[in-house]
Amino acid sequence: MPVSSDILPLQKTSDPATAAEVVDLVQQARAATTPLYPIGGGTSLHFGLRAKTPGWGVTLSKLNRVVDFPARDMTITVEAGITLAELAQTLAAEGQRLPVDVPAADKATVGGVIATNWNGPRRYGQGSLRDFVIGIEAVDGTGLLFHGGGRVVKNVAGYDFCKLLTGSLGTLGIITQVTFKVRPIPERSAWLACSLSSPKQAEAMLAALQQSAVVPAAVELLAGPVWQSQSALDELKLDPRGYALLVLLEGTAAEVLWMKDHLRREWRDAGVVNPLMEDGCAAPWLQIIEFSADLDSPITVQASVKPSGVLPFIEVCRQRDPNCSVLAHAGNGTVFVRFATFPDKGLGQLLLGDLQPAASAQQGHVVILNAPPGAEATNQSYWGGEAPLALMTAVKRRFDPLNLLNRGRFVY
């Protein structure tokens, strides 16, 4: 798989087929004091600072086997190079799923998704990716193969390497094998949507959902030109300055039917007339899942704020760029913003002067998912200044004392 040199300065790329070969590769890099850059499916290489030190790429495309799938135990152990689409197909044959929605699932690998801690819209109803990783195997920066957790759900022995490695951007270890707990595919799904004319109305509707007896699988807030052009939402007649609220319902047929009727009555009492209702999970949910992966936007950012801070943060972004497009997993406080234009004052000023303070005011932070090659960016502008850097650096030194793994791309 070719990787653009403006993303990773690779001298060569290796594709080990076993964990032992990964160990050998790390030991070679250690002897040569050369950085290693895990690549995964190559779908999130824009995430994080651009690497500056030439090094070796590591793709795990040959580590793509299903190791163990005891379907009755609702767990599966796979190698880290298997794609999310392949994993979903294997699980679906037994009526099961990993309820984590990932862009470009036909390319994104299990190892890459864990390294970037990717979570989709169903996190609201199903839990985060960290909740589903119960066992992990990886190779640290010294060439040591280590394990955390196990293949059974009730396993609390030892350090929780599963949670530590999830979201570490491959800087603590190259993940080689993972065990997930999984869940049954729901009998039925449906979604309801409505158009909201103002931030105040959107805030009231989100607050009402928190008090409702309905338990959604996902609560999505959409705004901007990208969604106005979606044919699946034409009936909403989305206001250019307004929002669309989408709620995903999952469960048994009886549960979904009850939730649809109950939520429709609640929305009618709140003044929403003729909400859009559809069965299944086709459009626009596919567009929601793929929204953050579109690279046409000059800048794409992800903010993590408290749920009540979603709308204030979005309004700051819309003030800076009225033509930006927004997707918020509103129940979880995750906001993706695709800006329509590159800021005149530069990327660093946009982040440090506007977005990081706006997110910090809502007890959150902002990271860049995509920016033009060569755009000015510092460690602080990318990751904010709220991370416990001293502690994280100490952990990094224990796992990777020579700083070989994904050097210069994370907070250290």
CSV table of C-alpha atoms in Angstrom, one decimal:
chain,number,residue,atom,x,y,z
A,1,MET,CA,0.0,0.0,0.0
A,2,PRO,CA,1.6,3.3,-1.1
A,3,VAL,CA,1.8,6.0,1.5
A,4,SER,CA,2.3,9.6,0.5
A,5,SER,CA,5.7,10.9,1.6
A,6,ASP,CA,4.2,14.2,2.8
A,7,ILE,CA,2.4,12.1,5.5
A,8,LEU,CA,5.1,9.7,6.6
A,9,PRO,CA,8.8,10.0,5.6
A,10,LEU,CA,9.3,6.3,4.9
A,11,GLN,CA,12.6,4.8,3.8
A,12,LYS,CA,11.0,1.4,3.4
A,13,THR,CA,7.8,-0.5,4.4
A,14,SER,CA,7.7,-4.0,5.9
A,15,ASP,CA,4.7,-6.4,6.1
A,16,PRO,CA,5.3,-9.0,8.8
A,17,ALA,CA,3.0,-12.0,8.8
A,18,THR,CA,3.4,-13.1,12.4
A,19,ALA,CA,3.9,-11.5,15.8
A,20,ALA,CA,7.4,-13.0,15.9
A,21,GLU,CA,8.3,-11.1,12.7
A,22,VAL,CA,7.0,-7.9,14.3
A,23,VAL,CA,9.3,-8.5,17.3
A,24,ASP,CA,12.2,-9.1,14.9
A,25,LEU,CA,11.4,-5.9,13.0
A,26,VAL,CA,11.3,-3.8,16.2
A,27,GLN,CA,14.6,-5.2,17.4
A,28,GLN,CA,16.2,-4.3,14.0
A,29,ALA,CA,14.8,-0.7,14.3
A,30,ARG,CA,16.1,-0.5,17.8
A,31,ALA,CA,19.6,-1.6,16.8
A,32,ALA,CA,19.5,1.0,14.0
A,33,THR,CA,17.8,3.6,16.2
A,34,THR,CA,15.3,4.2,13.4
A,35,PRO,CA,11.6,5.2,14.0
A,36,LEU,CA,8.8,2.8,13.1
A,37,TYR,CA,5.5,4.0,11.8
A,38,PRO,CA,2.6,1.6,12.1
A,39,ILE,CA,0.3,2.1,9.1
A,40,GLY,CA,-2.8,-0.1,9.6
A,41,GLY,CA,-5.3,0.5,6.8
A,42,GLY,CA,-3.9,3.9,6.0
A,43,THR,CA,-7.3,5.6,6.6
A,44,SER,CA,-6.2,7.8,9.6
A,45,LEU,CA,-2.7,8.7,8.7
A,46,HIS,CA,-3.7,12.4,8.7
A,47,PHE,CA,-4.6,12.1,12.4
A,48,GLY,CA,-1.8,13.4,14.5
A,49,LEU,CA,1.3,15.6,13.8
A,50,ARG,CA,3.2,14.9,10.7
A,51,ALA,CA,6.3,12.8,11.2
A,52,LYS,CA,9.6,14.6,10.5
A,53,THR,CA,12.2,11.9,11.2
A,54,PRO,CA,12.7,9.3,8.3
A,55,GLY,CA,11.9,5.8,9.4
A,56,TRP,CA,10.3,2.5,8.4
A,57,GLY,CA,6.7,1.8,7.8
A,58,VAL,CA,5.0,-1.3,9.3
A,59,THR,CA,1.8,-2.6,7.7
A,60,LEU,CA,0.0,-5.5,9.3
A,61,SER,CA,-2.0,-6.5,6.3
A,62,LYS,CA,-0.7,-10.1,6.5
A,63,LEU,CA,-1.8,-10.3,10.1
A,64,ASN,CA,-5.4,-10.7,9.2
A,65,ARG,CA,-6.6,-14.0,10.6
A,66,VAL,CA,-9.5,-14.9,12.9
A,67,VAL,CA,-7.7,-16.6,15.8
A,68,ASP,CA,-10.7,-17.8,17.8
A,69,PHE,CA,-14.5,-17.2,17.5
A,70,PRO,CA,-16.4,-19.0,20.3
A,71,ALA,CA,-19.8,-17.6,19.2
A,72,ARG,CA,-21.7,-18.8,22.2
A,73,ASP,CA,-19.3,-16.8,24.5
A,74,MET,CA,-19.9,-13.7,22.4
A,75,THR,CA,-16.2,-13.0,22.0
A,76,ILE,CA,-13.8,-13.1,19.1
A,77,THR,CA,-10.0,-13.0,18.9
A,78,VAL,CA,-8.5,-11.6,15.6
A,79,GLU,CA,-5.2,-10.4,14.4
A,80,ALA,CA,-4.7,-6.7,14.2
A,81,GLY,CA,-4.6,-6.4,10.4
A,82,ILE,CA,-8.1,-7.7,9.7
A,83,THR,CA,-10.4,-5.0,8.4
A,84,LEU,CA,-13.6,-3.9,10.2
A,85,ALA,CA,-15.6,-5.0,7.2
A,86,GLU,CA,-14.1,-8.5,7.3
A,87,LEU,CA,-14.7,-8.6,11.1
A,88,ALA,CA,-18.3,-7.5,10.6
A,89,GLN,CA,-18.9,-10.2,7.9
A,90,THR,CA,-17.5,-12.9,10.2
A,91,LEU,CA,-19.7,-11.8,13.1
A,92,ALA,CA,-22.8,-11.4,11.0
A,93,ALA,CA,-22.7,-15.1,10.1
A,94,GLU,CA,-23.5,-15.8,13.7
A,95,GLY,CA,-26.0,-12.9,14.1
A,96,GLN,CA,-23.5,-10.8,16.0
A,97,ARG,CA,-21.7,-7.5,15.6
A,98,LEU,CA,-19.1,-5.1,17.1
A,99,PRO,CA,-21.3,-1.9,17.4
A,100,VAL,CA,-18.5,0.5,16.4
A,101,ASP,CA,-19.1,2.5,13.2
A,102,VAL,CA,-15.9,3.3,11.4
A,103,PRO,CA,-15.3,5.2,8.1
A,104,ALA,CA,-13.8,3.3,5.2
A,105,ALA,CA,-14.5,0.0,7.0
A,106,ASP,CA,-13.3,-2.0,4.0
A,107,LYS,CA,-9.8,-0.6,4.6
A,108,ALA,CA,-9.7,0.4,8.3
A,109,THR,CA,-7.9,-2.3,10.4
A,110,VAL,CA,-8.7,-3.4,13.9
A,111,GLY,CA,-5.3,-2.3,15.1
A,112,GLY,CA,-5.6,1.2,13.5
A,113,VAL,CA,-9.1,1.7,14.9
A,114,ILE,CA,-7.9,0.8,18.5
A,115,ALA,CA,-4.8,3.0,18.1
A,116,THR,CA,-6.9,6.0,17.2
A,117,ASN,CA,-9.7,5.1,19.6
A,118,TRP,CA,-12.4,5.6,17.0
A,119,ASN,CA,-16.0,5.7,18.1
A,120,GLY,CA,-19.0,6.1,15.9
A,121,PRO,CA,-22.6,7.3,16.6
A,122,ARG,CA,-23.7,4.1,18.4
A,123,ARG,CA,-21.4,4.9,21.3
A,124,TYR,CA,-24.4,6.7,22.9
A,125,GLY,CA,-26.4,3.5,23.2
A,126,GLN,CA,-23.8,0.7,23.0
A,127,GLY,CA,-20.6,2.1,24.8
A,128,SER,CA,-17.2,3.1,23.6
A,129,LEU,CA,-14.6,1.0,21.7
A,130,ARG,CA,-12.6,0.7,25.0
A,131,ASP,CA,-15.6,-1.2,26.5
A,132,PHE,CA,-15.4,-3.9,23.9
A,133,VAL,CA,-11.6,-4.6,23.9
A,134,ILE,CA,-11.1,-7.3,26.6
A,135,GLY,CA,-7.8,-8.8,25.4
A,136,ILE,CA,-4.8,-7.4,23.6
A,137,GLU,CA,-1.3,-8.4,22.4
A,138,ALA,CA,1.3,-5.9,21.2
A,139,VAL,CA,5.1,-5.4,20.8
A,140,ASP,CA,6.6,-2.5,22.7
A,141,GLY,CA,9.5,-0.3,21.6
A,142,THR,CA,12.1,-2.7,23.1
A,143,GLY,CA,10.9,-5.6,21.0
A,144,LEU,CA,9.0,-7.3,23.9
A,145,LEU,CA,5.8,-9.1,23.0
A,146,PHE,CA,3.3,-8.5,25.8
A,147,HIS,CA,-0.4,-9.3,26.6
A,148,GLY,CA,-3.2,-7.7,28.5
A,149,GLY,CA,-6.6,-9.0,29.5
A,150,GLY,CA,-7.8,-12.3,28.0
A,151,ARG,CA,-10.3,-14.1,25.9
A,152,VAL,CA,-13.1,-14.2,28.5
A,153,VAL,CA,-15.3,-11.3,29.5
A,154,LYS,CA,-14.7,-11.7,33.3
A,155,ASN,CA,-10.9,-11.1,33.4
A,156,VAL,CA,-9.6,-8.5,35.7
A,157,ALA,CA,-6.0,-9.7,36.4
A,158,GLY,CA,-3.0,-7.5,35.8
A,159,TYR,CA,-2.6,-4.0,34.3
A,160,ASP,CA,-5.3,-2.8,32.0
A,161,PHE,CA,-3.2,-2.7,28.8
A,162,CYS,CA,-6.4,-2.8,26.8
A,163,LYS,CA,-7.5,0.7,27.9
A,164,LEU,CA,-3.9,2.0,27.9
A,165,LEU,CA,-3.2,1.1,24.3
A,166,THR,CA,-6.6,2.2,23.0
A,167,GLY,CA,-6.0,5.7,21.8
A,168,SER,CA,-2.2,5.7,22.2
A,169,LEU,CA,-1.8,6.2,18.4
A,170,GLY,CA,0.6,3.3,18.2
A,171,THR,CA,3.2,5.1,20.4
A,172,LEU,CA,3.3,2.5,23.2
A,173,GLY,CA,3.2,-0.7,21.2
A,174,ILE,CA,2.4,-2.2,17.7
A,175,ILE,CA,-0.9,-4.1,18.3
A,176,THR,CA,-0.8,-7.6,16.8
A,177,GLN,CA,-3.9,-9.3,18.2
A,178,VAL,CA,-7.2,-8.3,19.9
A,179,THR,CA,-10.1,-10.0,21.7
A,180,PHE,CA,-13.4,-8.2,21.6
A,181,LYS,CA,-16.7,-9.0,23.4
A,182,VAL,CA,-19.5,-8.6,20.9
A,183,ARG,CA,-23.3,-8.2,20.9
A,184,PRO,CA,-26.2,-9.6,18.9
A,185,ILE,CA,-27.5,-7.8,15.9
A,186,PRO,CA,-30.7,-6.1,16.9
A,187,GLU,CA,-33.9,-7.5,15.3
A,188,ARG,CA,-35.0,-4.1,14.0
A,189,SER,CA,-33.7,-0.5,13.6
A,190,ALA,CA,-35.4,2.7,12.6
A,191,TRP,CA,-34.6,6.4,12.7
A,192,LEU,CA,-36.6,9.6,13.3
A,193,ALA,CA,-35.5,13.0,12.1
A,194,CYS,CA,-36.7,16.6,12.4
A,195,SER,CA,-35.6,20.1,11.4
A,196,LEU,CA,-34.8,22.6,14.0
A,197,SER,CA,-34.7,26.3,13.3
A,198,SER,CA,-32.3,27.6,16.0
A,199,PRO,CA,-29.7,26.6,18.5
A,200,LYS,CA,-32.2,27.3,21.3
A,201,GLN,CA,-34.7,24.8,19.8
A,202,ALA,CA,-32.0,22.2,19.3
A,203,GLU,CA,-30.8,22.6,22.9
A,204,ALA,CA,-34.4,22.1,24.1
A,205,MET,CA,-34.9,19.0,22.0
A,206,LEU,CA,-31.6,17.4,23.2
A,207,ALA,CA,-32.5,18.1,26.8
A,208,ALA,CA,-35.9,16.5,26.3
A,209,LEU,CA,-34.3,13.4,25.0
A,210,GLN,CA,-32.3,13.0,28.2
A,211,GLN,CA,-35.6,12.9,30.1
A,212,SER,CA,-37.5,10.7,27.7
A,213,ALA,CA,-38.3,7.0,28.4
A,214,VAL,CA,-37.0,6.3,24.9
A,215,VAL,CA,-33.5,4.9,24.8
A,216,PRO,CA,-31.8,5.8,21.5
A,217,ALA,CA,-28.9,4.0,20.0
A,218,ALA,CA,-27.6,7.2,18.6
A,219,VAL,CA,-28.4,11.0,18.8
A,220,GLU,CA,-27.0,13.0,15.9
A,221,LEU,CA,-27.1,16.7,15.2
A,222,LEU,CA,-26.3,17.9,11.7
A,223,ALA,CA,-25.8,21.4,10.2
A,224,GLY,CA,-24.3,23.0,7.1
A,225,PRO,CA,-24.2,22.6,3.3
A,226,VAL,CA,-23.1,19.0,3.2
A,227,TRP,CA,-26.4,17.9,4.8
A,228,GLN,CA,-28.6,20.3,2.8
A,229,SER,CA,-27.6,18.4,-0.3
A,230,GLN,CA,-28.4,15.0,1.1
A,231,SER,CA,-31.4,13.6,-0.8
A,232,ALA,CA,-32.4,11.4,2.1
A,233,LEU,CA,-33.1,14.6,4.2
A,234,ASP,CA,-34.9,16.5,1.4
A,235,GLU,CA,-38.2,16.3,3.2
A,236,LEU,CA,-36.8,18.1,6.3
A,237,LYS,CA,-36.2,21.3,4.2
A,238,LEU,CA,-33.2,22.0,6.4
A,239,ASP,CA,-32.7,25.7,7.3
A,240,PRO,CA,-29.3,27.0,6.2
A,241,ARG,CA,-28.7,28.3,9.8
A,242,GLY,CA,-30.7,25.5,11.5
A,243,TYR,CA,-30.0,21.9,12.5
A,244,ALA,CA,-31.3,18.5,11.8
A,245,LEU,CA,-31.8,16.1,14.7
A,246,LEU,CA,-31.6,12.3,13.9
A,247,VAL,CA,-32.3,9.6,16.5
A,248,LEU,CA,-31.5,6.0,15.8
A,249,LEU,CA,-33.6,3.3,17.5
A,250,GLU,CA,-32.6,-0.3,17.8
A,251,GLY,CA,-34.0,-3.4,19.6
A,252,THR,CA,-36.8,-6.0,19.1
A,253,ALA,CA,-39.6,-5.2,16.7
A,254,ALA,CA,-41.9,-4.4,19.6
A,255,GLU,CA,-39.4,-2.2,21.3
A,256,VAL,CA,-38.6,-0.2,18.2
A,257,LEU,CA,-42.3,0.2,17.4
A,258,TRP,CA,-43.0,1.5,20.9
A,259,MET,CA,-40.1,3.9,20.8
A,260,LYS,CA,-41.1,5.3,17.4
A,261,ASP,CA,-44.7,6.0,18.6
A,262,HIS,CA,-43.6,7.4,21.9
A,263,LEU,CA,-40.9,9.7,20.5
A,264,ARG,CA,-43.2,10.9,17.7
A,265,ARG,CA,-45.8,11.9,20.4
A,266,GLU,CA,-43.1,13.7,22.4
A,267,TRP,CA,-41.9,15.6,19.4
A,268,ARG,CA,-45.4,16.6,18.4
A,269,ASP,CA,-46.0,17.9,21.9
A,270,ALA,CA,-42.8,20.0,21.5
A,271,GLY,CA,-44.1,21.5,18.3
A,272,VAL,CA,-42.4,19.3,15.7
A,273,VAL,CA,-44.8,18.5,12.8
A,274,ASN,CA,-44.4,15.5,10.6
A,275,PRO,CA,-41.0,14.2,11.6
A,276,LEU,CA,-39.2,12.1,9.0
A,277,MET,CA,-39.3,8.3,9.9
A,278,GLU,CA,-37.5,5.5,8.1
A,279,ASP,CA,-36.9,1.8,8.9
A,280,GLY,CA,-33.4,0.4,8.6
A,281,CYS,CA,-30.0,2.0,8.7
A,282,ALA,CA,-29.3,3.0,5.1
A,283,ALA,CA,-28.9,6.7,4.1
A,284,PRO,CA,-28.2,9.0,5.7
A,285,TRP,CA,-26.5,6.9,8.3
A,286,LEU,CA,-23.8,5.8,5.8
A,287,GLN,CA,-23.0,9.5,5.2
A,288,ILE,CA,-22.9,10.1,8.9
A,289,ILE,CA,-20.4,7.3,9.4
A,290,GLU,CA,-18.2,8.5,6.5
A,291,PHE,CA,-18.5,12.3,7.3
A,292,SER,CA,-15.2,12.6,9.1
A,293,ALA,CA,-13.2,10.7,6.5
A,294,ASP,CA,-13.9,13.2,3.6
A,295,LEU,CA,-10.6,14.9,2.7
A,296,ASP,CA,-12.0,17.5,0.4
A,297,SER,CA,-12.4,20.0,3.3
A,298,PRO,CA,-9.3,22.1,3.9
A,299,ILE,CA,-9.5,21.5,7.6
A,300,THR,CA,-11.4,18.9,9.6
A,301,VAL,CA,-11.4,18.9,13.4
A,302,GLN,CA,-12.9,16.7,16.1
A,303,ALA,CA,-13.9,18.2,19.4
A,304,SER,CA,-14.7,16.2,22.5
A,305,VAL,CA,-16.8,18.3,25.0
A,306,LYS,CA,-19.4,17.8,27.6
A,307,PRO,CA,-22.8,17.0,26.0
A,308,SER,CA,-24.3,20.3,27.1
A,309,GLY,CA,-21.4,22.1,25.4
A,310,VAL,CA,-22.0,20.7,21.9
A,311,LEU,CA,-24.2,23.6,20.7
A,312,PRO,CA,-22.0,26.4,22.1
A,313,PHE,CA,-18.9,24.9,20.4
A,314,ILE,CA,-20.7,24.5,17.1
A,315,GLU,CA,-21.9,28.1,17.2
A,316,VAL,CA,-18.3,29.2,17.6
A,317,CYS,CA,-17.3,27.3,14.6
A,318,ARG,CA,-20.2,28.6,12.5
A,319,GLN,CA,-19.3,32.2,13.5
A,320,ARG,CA,-15.7,31.6,12.2
A,321,ASP,CA,-16.9,29.9,9.1
A,322,PRO,CA,-20.6,30.2,8.2
A,323,ASN,CA,-20.3,27.6,5.5
A,324,CYS,CA,-18.7,24.9,7.6
A,325,SER,CA,-20.5,21.5,7.9
A,326,VAL,CA,-21.1,19.9,11.2
A,327,LEU,CA,-21.8,16.4,12.5
A,328,ALA,CA,-22.2,15.9,16.3
A,329,HIS,CA,-22.7,12.7,18.2
A,330,ALA,CA,-24.6,15.0,20.5
A,331,GLY,CA,-25.4,12.5,23.2
A,332,ASN,CA,-21.6,11.9,23.7
A,333,GLY,CA,-20.3,15.4,23.2
A,334,THR,CA,-18.3,14.5,20.0
A,335,VAL,CA,-18.3,17.2,17.3
A,336,PHE,CA,-16.8,16.9,13.8
A,337,VAL,CA,-16.4,20.2,11.8
A,338,ARG,CA,-15.5,20.4,8.2
A,339,PHE,CA,-14.4,23.9,7.4
A,340,ALA,CA,-15.2,25.2,3.9
A,341,THR,CA,-12.2,27.6,3.7
A,342,PHE,CA,-8.7,27.7,5.2
A,343,PRO,CA,-8.5,30.5,7.7
A,344,ASP,CA,-6.7,33.7,6.6
A,345,LYS,CA,-5.0,33.9,10.0
A,346,GLY,CA,-3.6,30.5,9.8
A,347,LEU,CA,-4.3,27.1,11.3
A,348,GLY,CA,-2.4,27.7,14.5
A,349,GLN,CA,-4.3,30.9,15.3
A,350,LEU,CA,-7.7,29.2,14.5
A,351,LEU,CA,-6.9,26.4,17.0
A,352,LEU,CA,-5.1,28.3,19.8
A,353,GLY,CA,-7.1,31.5,19.4
A,354,ASP,CA,-10.6,30.1,18.8
A,355,LEU,CA,-11.3,26.4,18.9
A,356,GLN,CA,-9.1,25.2,21.8
A,357,PRO,CA,-10.5,27.9,24.2
A,358,ALA,CA,-14.0,27.2,23.0
A,359,ALA,CA,-13.6,23.5,23.7
A,360,SER,CA,-11.8,24.1,27.0
A,361,ALA,CA,-14.8,26.3,28.1
A,362,GLN,CA,-16.9,23.2,27.6
A,363,GLN,CA,-14.5,20.9,29.5
A,364,GLY,CA,-13.1,19.5,26.3
A,365,HIS,CA,-10.4,19.7,23.7
A,366,VAL,CA,-9.9,19.7,19.9
A,367,VAL,CA,-7.7,17.5,17.6
A,368,ILE,CA,-7.1,17.9,13.9
A,369,LEU,CA,-8.3,15.1,11.6
A,370,ASN,CA,-7.1,16.6,8.4
A,371,ALA,CA,-5.1,19.7,7.4
A,372,PRO,CA,-3.1,20.7,4.3
A,373,PRO,CA,0.5,19.5,4.0
A,374,GLY,CA,2.8,22.1,5.4
A,375,ALA,CA,0.1,23.9,7.4
A,376,GLU,CA,1.7,25.3,10.5
A,377,ALA,CA,0.9,23.3,13.6
A,378,THR,CA,2.5,22.7,17.0
A,379,ASN,CA,2.1,20.0,19.5
A,380,GLN,CA,-0.1,22.3,21.6
A,381,SER,CA,-2.3,23.4,18.7
A,382,TYR,CA,-2.9,19.8,17.7
A,383,TRP,CA,-3.5,18.3,21.1
A,384,GLY,CA,-4.3,21.2,23.3
A,385,GLY,CA,-2.6,21.9,26.6
A,386,GLU,CA,-4.8,19.9,29.0
A,387,ALA,CA,-3.1,16.5,28.7
A,388,PRO,CA,-1.2,15.2,31.8
A,389,LEU,CA,2.0,15.4,29.8
A,390,ALA,CA,4.5,14.4,32.5
A,391,LEU,CA,2.6,11.2,33.3
A,392,MET,CA,2.1,10.3,29.7
A,393,THR,CA,5.8,10.9,28.9
A,394,ALA,CA,6.8,8.7,31.8
A,395,VAL,CA,4.6,5.9,30.5
A,396,LYS,CA,6.0,6.3,27.0
A,397,ARG,CA,9.5,6.0,28.3
A,398,ARG,CA,8.7,2.7,30.0
A,399,PHE,CA,7.2,1.2,26.8
A,400,ASP,CA,9.5,2.8,24.3
A,401,PRO,CA,12.7,4.3,25.8
A,402,LEU,CA,14.3,5.2,22.4
A,403,ASN,CA,11.1,6.8,21.1
A,404,LEU,CA,10.9,4.6,18.1
A,405,LEU,CA,7.2,4.1,17.8
A,406,ASN,CA,5.4,6.8,15.8
A,407,ARG,CA,8.0,9.4,16.8
A,408,GLY,CA,6.8,13.0,17.0
A,409,ARG,CA,3.1,12.3,16.1
A,410,PHE,CA,1.5,12.3,19.5
A,411,VAL,CA,1.5,14.5,22.6
A,412,TYR,CA,5.0,13.6,23.9
